[in-house]
Short mmCIF file of C-alpha atoms in Angstrom, two decimals:
data_model
loop_
_atom_site.label_atom_id
_atom_site.label_comp_id
_atom_site.label_asym_id
_atom_site.label_seq_id
_atom_site.Cartn_x
_atom_site.Cartn_y
_atom_site.Cartn_z
CA UNK F 1 -64.04 -13.08 95.99
CA UNK F 2 -67.02 -12.19 93.88
CA UNK F 3 -67.42 -8.46 93.54
CA UNK F 4 -63.77 -7.64 94.19
CA UNK F 5 -63.97 -5.22 91.30
CA UNK F 6 -66.15 -2.93 93.43
CA UNK F 7 -64.49 0.33 94.45
CA UNK F 8 -65.13 -0.26 98.17
CA UNK F 9 -63.45 -3.68 98.16
CA UNK F 10 -60.52 -2.46 96.06
CA UNK F 11 -60.12 0.56 98.30
CA UNK F 12 -59.98 -1.65 101.38
CA UNK F 13 -57.47 -3.94 99.68
CA UNK F 14 -55.29 -0.97 98.73
CA UNK F 15 -55.22 0.26 102.31
CA UNK F 16 -54.24 -3.21 103.48
CA UNK F 17 -51.32 -3.59 101.05
CA UNK F 18 -49.95 -0.12 101.75
CA UNK F 19 -49.97 -0.48 105.53
CA UNK F 20 -47.32 -3.21 105.70
CA UNK F 21 -44.08 -4.23 104.03
CA UNK F 22 -43.74 -5.16 100.38
CA UNK F 23 -43.49 -8.85 101.30
CA UNK F 24 -46.70 -8.56 103.31
CA UNK F 25 -48.37 -6.86 100.35
CA UNK F 26 -47.46 -9.81 98.13
CA UNK F 27 -49.13 -12.18 100.61
CA UNK F 28 -52.30 -10.06 100.58
CA UNK F 29 -52.34 -9.96 96.78
CA UNK F 30 -51.86 -13.74 96.59
CA UNK F 31 -54.74 -14.44 98.95
CA UNK F 32 -57.04 -12.11 97.02
CA UNK F 33 -55.95 -13.63 93.71
CA UNK F 34 -56.86 -17.13 94.91
CA UNK F 35 -60.45 -16.06 95.46
CA UNK F 36 -60.80 -13.91 92.36
CA UNK F 37 -59.27 -13.64 88.93
CA UNK F 38 -56.14 -11.66 88.23
CA UNK F 39 -57.99 -9.24 85.97
CA UNK F 40 -59.65 -7.62 88.97
CA UNK F 41 -56.31 -7.13 90.72
CA UNK F 42 -53.94 -6.28 87.87
CA UNK F 43 -54.47 -2.52 88.00
CA UNK F 44 -53.99 -2.51 91.76
CA UNK F 45 -50.71 -4.43 91.53
CA UNK F 46 -49.48 -2.06 88.82
CA UNK F 47 -50.44 0.92 90.97
CA UNK F 48 -48.46 -0.57 93.85
CA UNK F 49 -45.45 -1.17 91.60
CA UNK F 50 -45.45 2.34 90.20
CA UNK F 51 -46.05 4.16 93.48
CA UNK F 52 -44.27 2.01 96.08
CA UNK F 53 -41.57 -0.03 94.31
CA UNK F 54 -40.66 1.90 91.16
CA UNK F 55 -39.26 4.98 92.93
CA UNK F 56 -36.98 2.81 95.08
CA UNK F 57 -35.37 1.30 91.97
CA UNK F 58 -33.98 4.67 90.88
CA UNK F 59 -33.15 6.04 94.32
CA UNK F 60 -29.59 6.32 95.61
CA UNK F 61 -30.45 3.95 98.44
CA UNK F 62 -31.62 1.22 96.09
CA UNK F 63 -30.27 -2.21 97.07
CA UNK F 64 -30.37 -5.72 95.56
CA UNK F 65 -33.41 -6.45 97.74
CA UNK F 66 -35.25 -3.67 95.93
CA UNK F 67 -34.67 -5.38 92.58
CA UNK F 68 -35.84 -8.69 94.02
CA UNK F 69 -39.05 -7.11 95.33
CA UNK F 70 -39.65 -5.47 91.96
CA UNK F 71 -39.03 -8.80 90.23
CA UNK F 72 -41.48 -10.67 92.45
CA UNK F 73 -44.25 -8.12 91.98
CA UNK F 74 -43.61 -7.78 88.25
CA UNK F 75 -43.89 -11.56 87.88
CA UNK F 76 -47.16 -11.39 89.81
CA UNK F 77 -48.40 -8.69 87.44
CA UNK F 78 -47.50 -10.99 84.56
CA UNK F 79 -49.64 -13.78 85.97
CA UNK F 80 -52.56 -11.41 86.45
CA UNK F 81 -52.22 -10.09 82.90
CA UNK F 82 -52.19 -13.68 81.66
CA UNK F 83 -55.29 -14.49 83.72
CA UNK F 84 -57.01 -11.50 82.15
CA UNK F 85 -56.23 -12.71 78.62
CA UNK F 86 -53.32 -10.39 77.81
CA UNK F 87 -50.56 -12.86 77.09
CA UNK F 88 -48.35 -10.38 75.22
CA UNK F 89 -48.44 -8.10 78.26
CA UNK F 90 -47.71 -11.11 80.49
CA UNK F 91 -44.70 -12.09 78.39
CA UNK F 92 -43.28 -8.58 78.71
CA UNK F 93 -43.76 -8.64 82.47
CA UNK F 94 -42.03 -12.01 82.78
CA UNK F 95 -39.05 -10.77 80.74
CA UNK F 96 -38.73 -7.65 82.91
CA UNK F 97 -39.12 -9.73 86.04
CA UNK F 98 -36.32 -12.00 84.85
CA UNK F 99 -34.01 -9.03 84.27
CA UNK F 100 -34.82 -7.63 87.72
CA UNK F 101 -34.26 -10.98 89.43
CA UNK F 102 -30.88 -11.30 87.75
CA UNK F 103 -29.97 -7.79 88.91
CA UNK F 104 -30.93 -8.80 92.44
CA UNK F 105 -28.96 -12.06 92.12
CA UNK F 106 -32.03 -14.04 93.19
CA UNK F 107 -31.52 -17.53 91.77
CA UNK F 108 -34.67 -19.03 93.30
CA UNK F 109 -36.89 -16.29 91.93
CA UNK F 110 -35.11 -16.53 88.56
CA UNK F 111 -35.98 -20.23 88.43
CA UNK F 112 -39.60 -19.47 89.29
CA UNK F 113 -39.89 -16.84 86.56
CA UNK F 114 -38.51 -19.29 84.00
CA UNK F 115 -41.21 -21.74 85.17
CA UNK F 116 -43.81 -18.99 84.66
CA UNK F 117 -42.51 -18.47 81.13
CA UNK F 118 -42.84 -22.20 80.53
CA UNK F 119 -46.47 -22.08 81.67
CA UNK F 120 -47.21 -19.16 79.35
CA UNK F 121 -45.55 -20.92 76.41
CA UNK F 122 -47.66 -24.02 77.07
CA UNK F 123 -50.79 -21.89 77.12
CA UNK F 124 -49.76 -20.57 73.70
CA UNK F 125 -49.11 -24.11 72.40
CA UNK F 126 -45.44 -23.22 71.98
CA UNK F 127 -44.10 -26.56 73.19
CA UNK F 128 -40.48 -26.03 72.15
CA UNK F 129 -40.08 -22.77 74.05
CA UNK F 130 -42.02 -24.26 76.96
CA UNK F 131 -39.45 -27.03 77.28
CA UNK F 132 -36.54 -24.60 76.90
CA UNK F 133 -37.98 -22.39 79.65
CA UNK F 134 -38.65 -25.35 81.96
CA UNK F 135 -35.09 -26.59 81.44
CA UNK F 136 -33.74 -23.12 82.22
CA UNK F 137 -35.77 -23.15 85.44
CA UNK F 138 -34.25 -26.51 86.36
CA UNK F 139 -30.71 -25.23 85.74
CA UNK F 140 -31.24 -22.41 88.24
CA UNK F 141 -32.06 -24.84 91.05
CA UNK F 142 -29.13 -25.66 93.32
CA UNK F 143 -30.72 -27.86 95.97
CA UNK F 144 -31.08 -25.05 98.48
CA UNK F 145 -34.45 -23.92 97.13
CA UNK F 146 -37.70 -24.72 98.89
CA UNK F 147 -39.70 -27.82 98.08
CA UNK F 148 -42.55 -25.88 96.48
CA UNK F 149 -40.29 -24.27 93.89
CA UNK F 150 -38.64 -27.55 92.91
CA UNK F 151 -42.10 -29.12 92.66
CA UNK F 152 -43.28 -26.30 90.40
CA UNK F 153 -40.33 -26.78 88.05
CA UNK F 154 -40.87 -30.54 87.95
CA UNK F 155 -44.52 -29.89 87.07
CA UNK F 156 -43.51 -27.65 84.17
CA UNK F 157 -41.05 -30.26 82.90
CA UNK F 158 -43.88 -32.82 83.11
CA UNK F 159 -46.26 -30.55 81.20
CA UNK F 160 -43.72 -29.62 78.53
CA UNK F 161 -42.72 -33.21 77.79
CA UNK F 162 -46.36 -34.34 77.80
CA UNK F 163 -47.23 -31.61 75.30
CA UNK F 164 -44.45 -32.95 73.07
CA UNK F 165 -45.75 -36.51 73.45
CA UNK F 166 -42.71 -37.64 75.46
CA UNK F 167 -44.79 -39.90 77.67
CA UNK F 168 -42.02 -41.80 79.46
CA UNK F 169 -40.05 -38.65 80.32
CA UNK F 170 -43.19 -36.79 81.42
CA UNK F 171 -44.20 -39.62 83.74
CA UNK F 172 -40.69 -39.80 85.19
CA UNK F 173 -40.73 -36.10 86.10
CA UNK F 174 -44.25 -36.49 87.49
CA UNK F 175 -43.13 -39.33 89.77
CA UNK F 176 -40.29 -37.15 91.03
CA UNK F 177 -42.74 -34.34 91.79
CA UNK F 178 -45.19 -36.65 93.55
CA UNK F 179 -42.43 -38.13 95.68
CA UNK F 180 -41.13 -34.68 96.56
CA UNK F 181 -44.49 -33.15 97.49
CA UNK F 182 -46.03 -36.17 99.21
CA UNK F 183 -43.95 -35.49 102.34
CA UNK F 184 -44.18 -32.33 104.48
CA UNK F 185 -43.05 -29.36 102.40
CA UNK F 186 -40.01 -27.50 103.63
CA UNK F 187 -40.52 -23.84 104.59
CA UNK F 188 -39.91 -21.33 101.81
CA UNK F 189 -36.32 -20.10 101.61
CA UNK F 190 -37.49 -16.95 99.85
CA UNK F 191 -40.50 -14.78 100.60
CA UNK F 192 -40.84 -14.17 96.86
CA UNK F 193 -41.37 -17.74 95.67
CA UNK F 194 -45.00 -18.80 95.29
CA UNK F 195 -46.77 -21.70 97.00
CA UNK F 196 -47.01 -24.98 95.10
CA UNK F 197 -48.33 -28.16 96.66
CA UNK F 198 -49.58 -31.65 95.85
CA UNK F 199 -52.96 -30.27 94.74
CA UNK F 200 -51.19 -27.93 92.30
CA UNK F 201 -49.16 -30.84 90.95
CA UNK F 202 -52.28 -33.00 90.61
CA UNK F 203 -53.92 -30.30 88.48
CA UNK F 204 -50.87 -30.08 86.22
CA UNK F 205 -50.67 -33.88 86.08
CA UNK F 206 -54.30 -34.10 84.95
CA UNK F 207 -53.63 -31.70 82.08
CA UNK F 208 -50.48 -33.61 81.16
CA UNK F 209 -52.34 -36.92 81.04
CA UNK F 210 -55.00 -35.32 78.82
CA UNK F 211 -52.24 -34.22 76.45
CA UNK F 212 -51.00 -37.82 76.39
CA UNK F 213 -54.56 -39.10 75.78
CA UNK F 214 -54.42 -41.09 79.02
CA UNK F 215 -57.85 -39.95 80.10
CA UNK F 216 -58.25 -42.51 82.88
CA UNK F 217 -55.13 -41.16 84.60
CA UNK F 218 -56.29 -37.61 83.94
CA UNK F 219 -59.62 -38.31 85.69
CA UNK F 220 -57.77 -39.77 88.68
CA UNK F 221 -55.43 -36.77 88.99
CA UNK F 222 -58.24 -34.24 88.53
CA UNK F 223 -60.31 -35.90 91.26
CA UNK F 224 -57.24 -35.84 93.51
CA UNK F 225 -56.78 -32.12 92.89
CA UNK F 226 -60.42 -31.40 93.73
CA UNK F 227 -60.26 -33.51 96.89
CA UNK F 228 -57.20 -31.62 98.09
CA UNK F 229 -58.43 -28.11 97.25
CA UNK F 230 -60.43 -26.23 99.90
CA UNK F 231 -63.68 -24.48 98.87
CA UNK F 232 -62.23 -20.96 99.03
CA UNK F 233 -59.79 -21.80 96.22
CA UNK F 234 -62.53 -21.02 93.72
CA UNK F 235 -60.47 -20.53 90.57
CA UNK F 236 -58.20 -23.52 91.23
CA UNK F 237 -61.21 -25.78 91.78
CA UNK F 238 -62.90 -24.42 88.66
CA UNK F 239 -59.87 -25.15 86.47
CA UNK F 240 -59.48 -28.65 87.94
CA UNK F 241 -63.18 -29.29 87.36
CA UNK F 242 -62.88 -28.24 83.71
CA UNK F 243 -59.87 -30.52 83.25
CA UNK F 244 -61.90 -33.34 84.76
CA UNK F 245 -64.70 -32.63 82.30
CA UNK F 246 -62.21 -32.69 79.42
CA UNK F 247 -60.88 -36.07 80.59
CA UNK F 248 -64.39 -37.50 81.00
CA UNK F 249 -65.24 -36.46 77.45
CA UNK F 250 -62.12 -38.33 76.35
CA UNK F 251 -63.58 -41.40 78.08
CA UNK F 252 -67.00 -40.81 76.45
CA UNK F 253 -68.52 -40.18 79.90
CA UNK F 254 -70.36 -37.23 78.42
CA UNK F 255 -73.33 -37.10 80.80
CA UNK F 256 -71.02 -36.64 83.80
CA UNK F 257 -68.95 -34.13 81.86
CA UNK F 258 -72.10 -32.20 80.98
CA UNK F 259 -72.98 -31.96 84.67
CA UNK F 260 -69.57 -30.47 85.43
CA UNK F 261 -69.92 -27.97 82.60
CA UNK F 262 -73.30 -26.88 83.95
CA UNK F 263 -71.80 -26.36 87.41
CA UNK F 264 -68.80 -24.51 85.98
CA UNK F 265 -70.89 -22.11 83.93
CA UNK F 266 -71.94 -19.87 86.82
CA UNK F 267 -68.52 -19.92 88.49
CA UNK F 268 -66.75 -19.08 85.23
CA UNK F 269 -68.96 -16.03 84.80
CA UNK F 270 -68.19 -14.86 88.34
CA UNK F 271 -64.44 -15.41 88.40
CA UNK F 272 -62.42 -12.65 86.74
CA UNK F 273 -60.34 -15.03 84.65
CA UNK F 274 -60.12 -14.99 80.89
CA UNK F 275 -58.08 -18.19 81.13
CA UNK F 276 -60.95 -19.96 82.89
CA UNK F 277 -63.40 -18.51 80.37
CA UNK F 278 -61.36 -19.81 77.45
CA UNK F 279 -60.96 -23.21 79.09
CA UNK F 280 -64.71 -23.37 79.65
CA UNK F 281 -65.38 -22.67 75.97
CA UNK F 282 -62.86 -25.33 74.89
CA UNK F 283 -64.55 -27.97 77.03
CA UNK F 284 -68.01 -26.87 75.95
CA UNK F 285 -66.94 -27.09 72.28
CA UNK F 286 -65.66 -30.64 72.85
CA UNK F 287 -68.95 -31.52 74.52
CA UNK F 288 -70.89 -30.16 71.53
CA UNK F 289 -69.79 -33.18 69.49
CA UNK F 290 -72.24 -35.19 71.63
CA UNK F 291 -75.25 -32.90 71.36
CA UNK F 292 -77.34 -35.92 70.32
CA UNK F 293 -77.22 -37.05 73.97
CA UNK F 294 -80.25 -35.45 75.72
CA UNK F 295 -78.36 -34.45 78.88
CA UNK F 296 -75.66 -32.83 76.78
CA UNK F 297 -78.14 -30.99 74.60
CA UNK F 298 -79.82 -29.56 77.69
CA UNK F 299 -76.54 -28.28 79.14
CA UNK F 300 -75.46 -26.81 75.82
CA UNK F 301 -78.74 -24.96 75.62
CA UNK F 302 -78.49 -23.70 79.20
CA UNK F 303 -74.91 -22.48 78.73
CA UNK F 304 -75.47 -20.96 75.30
CA UNK F 305 -74.56 -17.48 76.50
CA UNK F 306 -70.83 -17.88 77.01
CA UNK F 307 -69.31 -16.98 80.36
CA UNK F 308 -66.56 -14.45 79.93
CA UNK F 309 -63.42 -13.46 81.72
CA UNK F 310 -62.41 -10.09 83.04
CA UNK F 311 -61.73 -7.06 80.87
CA UNK F 312 -58.21 -6.68 79.57
CA UNK F 313 -55.88 -4.85 81.92
CA UNK F 314 -54.34 -1.54 81.03
CA UNK F 315 -51.39 0.30 82.48
CA UNK F 316 -48.84 2.87 81.47
CA UNK F 317 -46.19 1.65 83.92
CA UNK F 318 -43.15 0.35 82.06
CA UNK F 319 -42.43 -2.43 84.57
#
């Protein structure tokens, strides 16, 4: 959703989220986030938390469901802070979300938040804490959770073991995830758990295979993710495309990788995602080792002015 940062669009979005229930607001935020980066939406989510959810937490009528709603929205704020490049802020949100989910006795959401913490740890190259968080997520599953949540946790276990170089274990968890998500996904058992499907798993699998230096498998998984993702999932397609470029560079297919980088340049600049911007720069830096190839040199020259993510979010809400 290019231009979501405009006051008119944000105003319309605010009216939409305040007209329905909190669960409906989460759905609206998720749909907007898929089309634009979290940096554009972070302030709006924090405003919603402080004005609509926060007061209910301290009211006499507060119930466990109130804590669960606060946990779900606080986790969402953490993801948006992460997408805007504020990982310390994201970590704080995830910790608060975990405390709120425990207070609401929401095991499924607790498992999801641990999976989010695993993702953040992987982004920070903290493989040990990533594995610990992924294992904590797994322990909070009891078999009653929806398919998407179990698939998400399996993906994080795959990623964490791949980052550690545990190839056999990573592939075993990946096979479990593929088997689970290759059949129709069961309906969510909680309105607060996030969607996760075979395309999501394919994207995580591609990154895992890159970490294991199995670039042929990474190319296959990245192509699968792109084939499954619809055009409106702009950020998801961008990230999968950048992973594909990274894998192609690993295979020395640098001309094809350069073409993907050229295509990604404009989208990266438009999407409000510092994560995508950083990933773009990592892939571009890897491509720079082949600047002697004419096609690569041309793309490097054309993308010399680095795309950037969204501005860092700010808020004075304590979460």
